Structure formats: structure tokens, C-alpha cells
XYZ file of N, CA and C in Angstrom:
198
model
N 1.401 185.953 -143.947
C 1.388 184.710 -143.198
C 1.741 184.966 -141.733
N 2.760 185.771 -141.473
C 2.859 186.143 -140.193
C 1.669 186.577 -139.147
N 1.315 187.700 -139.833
C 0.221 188.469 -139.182
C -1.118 187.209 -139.172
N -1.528 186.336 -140.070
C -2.247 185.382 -139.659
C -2.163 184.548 -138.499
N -0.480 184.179 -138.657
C 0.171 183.328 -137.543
C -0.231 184.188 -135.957
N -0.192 185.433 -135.781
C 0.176 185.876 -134.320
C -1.059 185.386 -133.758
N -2.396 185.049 -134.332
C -3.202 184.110 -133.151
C -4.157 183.851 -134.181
N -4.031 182.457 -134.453
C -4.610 181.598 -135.112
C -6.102 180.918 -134.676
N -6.064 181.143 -133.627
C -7.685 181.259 -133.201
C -8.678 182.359 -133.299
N -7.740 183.433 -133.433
C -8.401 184.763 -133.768
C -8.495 185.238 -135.250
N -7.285 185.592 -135.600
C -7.268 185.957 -137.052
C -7.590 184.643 -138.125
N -8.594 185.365 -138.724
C -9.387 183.958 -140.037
C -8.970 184.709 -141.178
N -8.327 186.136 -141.328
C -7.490 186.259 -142.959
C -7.008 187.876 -142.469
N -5.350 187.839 -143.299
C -5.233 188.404 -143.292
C -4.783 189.321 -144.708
N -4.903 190.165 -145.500
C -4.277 190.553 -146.901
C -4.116 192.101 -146.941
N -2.606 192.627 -147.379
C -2.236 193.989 -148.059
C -3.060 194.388 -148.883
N -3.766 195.944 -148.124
C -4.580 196.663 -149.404
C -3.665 197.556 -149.805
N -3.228 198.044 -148.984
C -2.129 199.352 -149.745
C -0.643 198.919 -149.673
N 0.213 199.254 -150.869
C 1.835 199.076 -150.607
C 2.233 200.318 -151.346
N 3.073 201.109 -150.553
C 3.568 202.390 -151.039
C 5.621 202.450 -150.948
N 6.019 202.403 -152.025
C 7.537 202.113 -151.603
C 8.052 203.544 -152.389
N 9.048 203.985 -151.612
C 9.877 205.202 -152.006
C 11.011 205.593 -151.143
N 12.042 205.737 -151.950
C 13.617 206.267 -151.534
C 13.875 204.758 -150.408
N 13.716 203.389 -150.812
C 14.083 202.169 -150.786
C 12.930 201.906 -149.069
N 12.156 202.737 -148.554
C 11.010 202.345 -147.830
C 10.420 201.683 -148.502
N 9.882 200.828 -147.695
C 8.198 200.263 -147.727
C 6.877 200.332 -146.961
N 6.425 200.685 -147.194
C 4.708 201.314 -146.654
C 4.001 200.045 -146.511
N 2.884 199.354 -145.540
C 1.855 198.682 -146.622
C 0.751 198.630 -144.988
N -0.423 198.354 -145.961
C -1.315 198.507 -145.323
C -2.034 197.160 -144.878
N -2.323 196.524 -143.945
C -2.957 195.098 -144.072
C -4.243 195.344 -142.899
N -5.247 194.302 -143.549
C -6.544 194.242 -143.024
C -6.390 193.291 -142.203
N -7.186 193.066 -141.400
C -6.809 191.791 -140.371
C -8.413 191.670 -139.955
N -8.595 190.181 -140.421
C -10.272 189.496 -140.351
C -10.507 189.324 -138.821
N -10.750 189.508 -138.027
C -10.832 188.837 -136.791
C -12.338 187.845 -136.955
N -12.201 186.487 -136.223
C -13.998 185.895 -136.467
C -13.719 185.177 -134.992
N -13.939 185.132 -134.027
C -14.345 184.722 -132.178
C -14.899 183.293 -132.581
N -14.791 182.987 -132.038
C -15.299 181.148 -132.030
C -16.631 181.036 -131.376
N -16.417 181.231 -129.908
C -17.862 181.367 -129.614
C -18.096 182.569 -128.525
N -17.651 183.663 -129.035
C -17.903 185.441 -128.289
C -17.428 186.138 -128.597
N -17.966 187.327 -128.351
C -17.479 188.826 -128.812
C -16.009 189.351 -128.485
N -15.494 190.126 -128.875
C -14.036 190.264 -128.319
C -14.321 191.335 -127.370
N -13.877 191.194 -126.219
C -13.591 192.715 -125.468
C -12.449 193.534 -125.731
N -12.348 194.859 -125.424
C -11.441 195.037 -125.499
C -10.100 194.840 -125.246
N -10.028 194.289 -124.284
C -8.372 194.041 -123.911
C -8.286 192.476 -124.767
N -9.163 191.719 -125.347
C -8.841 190.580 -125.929
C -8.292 191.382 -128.002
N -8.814 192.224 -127.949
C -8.864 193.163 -129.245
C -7.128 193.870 -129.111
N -6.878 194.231 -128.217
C -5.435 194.931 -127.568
C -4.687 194.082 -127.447
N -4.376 192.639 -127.039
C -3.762 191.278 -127.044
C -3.729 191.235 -128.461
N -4.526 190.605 -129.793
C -4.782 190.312 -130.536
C -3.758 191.331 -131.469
N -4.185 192.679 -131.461
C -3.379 193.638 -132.269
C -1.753 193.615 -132.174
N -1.678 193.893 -130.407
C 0.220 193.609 -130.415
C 0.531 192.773 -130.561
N -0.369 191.168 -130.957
C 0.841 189.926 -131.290
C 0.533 190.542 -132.767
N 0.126 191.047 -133.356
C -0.069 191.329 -135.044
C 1.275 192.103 -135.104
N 1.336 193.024 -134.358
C 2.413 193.904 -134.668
C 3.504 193.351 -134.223
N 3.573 192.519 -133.131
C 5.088 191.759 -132.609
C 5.369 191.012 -134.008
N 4.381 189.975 -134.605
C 4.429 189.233 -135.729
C 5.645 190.237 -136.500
N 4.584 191.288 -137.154
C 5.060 192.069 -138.196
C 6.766 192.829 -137.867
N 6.553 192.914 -136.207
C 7.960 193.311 -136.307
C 9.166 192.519 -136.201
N 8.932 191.516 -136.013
C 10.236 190.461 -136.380
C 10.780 190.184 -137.399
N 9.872 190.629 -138.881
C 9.926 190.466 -139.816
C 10.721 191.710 -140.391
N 10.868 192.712 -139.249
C 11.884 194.488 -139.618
C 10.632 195.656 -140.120
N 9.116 195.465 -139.966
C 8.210 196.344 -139.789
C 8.102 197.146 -138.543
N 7.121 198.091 -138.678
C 7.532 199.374 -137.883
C 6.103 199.814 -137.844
N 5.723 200.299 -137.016
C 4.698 200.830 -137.081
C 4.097 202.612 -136.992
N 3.467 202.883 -138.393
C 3.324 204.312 -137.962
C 2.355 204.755 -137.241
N 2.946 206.060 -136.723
C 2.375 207.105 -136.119
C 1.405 207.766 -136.833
């Protein structure tokens, strides 16, 4: 729900394909739908879009790997 939330004009779904947990980590993998209303994304609208995904995800105590 978060990662949907970080821009709701952009992201139309978001869902975990992978979750990997070990020695009390959590792993997980999420897809993120992007659908433009009426245009293509450029890149820096694609680069906006991703770090509110990850700001989302990190408020929540996610991390992002390397």
C-alpha cells in the first residue's frame, strides 16, 4: 500500500514477487505497474517516481540493496 501510495497518479499496482527471510532479515521483491495518463514517462519523471517508491518503502524501516 505504501509503495502504491508514493504517487498515485503514477503507480496503478503494486505486488511482492519475491520474500526471502533469514537470521530475522527480510528480503522482498516488489513490481511496481507504472500506467501515464496521457504520456510517456521521461526519464527524470521515471527517477522522481522510483525515489518516492523507495522514500515510501523506507519509512516503513526498508533498505535498499546494492
Amino acid at each position: 500500500r505504501a509503495v502504491k501510495g508514493a504517487d498515485k497518479a503514477s503507480v496503478a499496482a503494486a505486488r511482492v514477487f519475491d520474500l526471502f527471510e533469514r537470521d530475522g532479515a527480510r528480503s522482498m521483491a516488489v513490481e511496481v505497474t507504472l500506467q501515464p495518463a496521457d504520456k510517456s514517462f521521461a526519464d527524470a519523471d521515471l527517477k522522481r517516481i522510483a525515489d518516492a517508491v523507495v522514500a515510501a518503502a523506507t519509512k516503513l524501516g526498508a533498505s535498499l540493496r546494492g
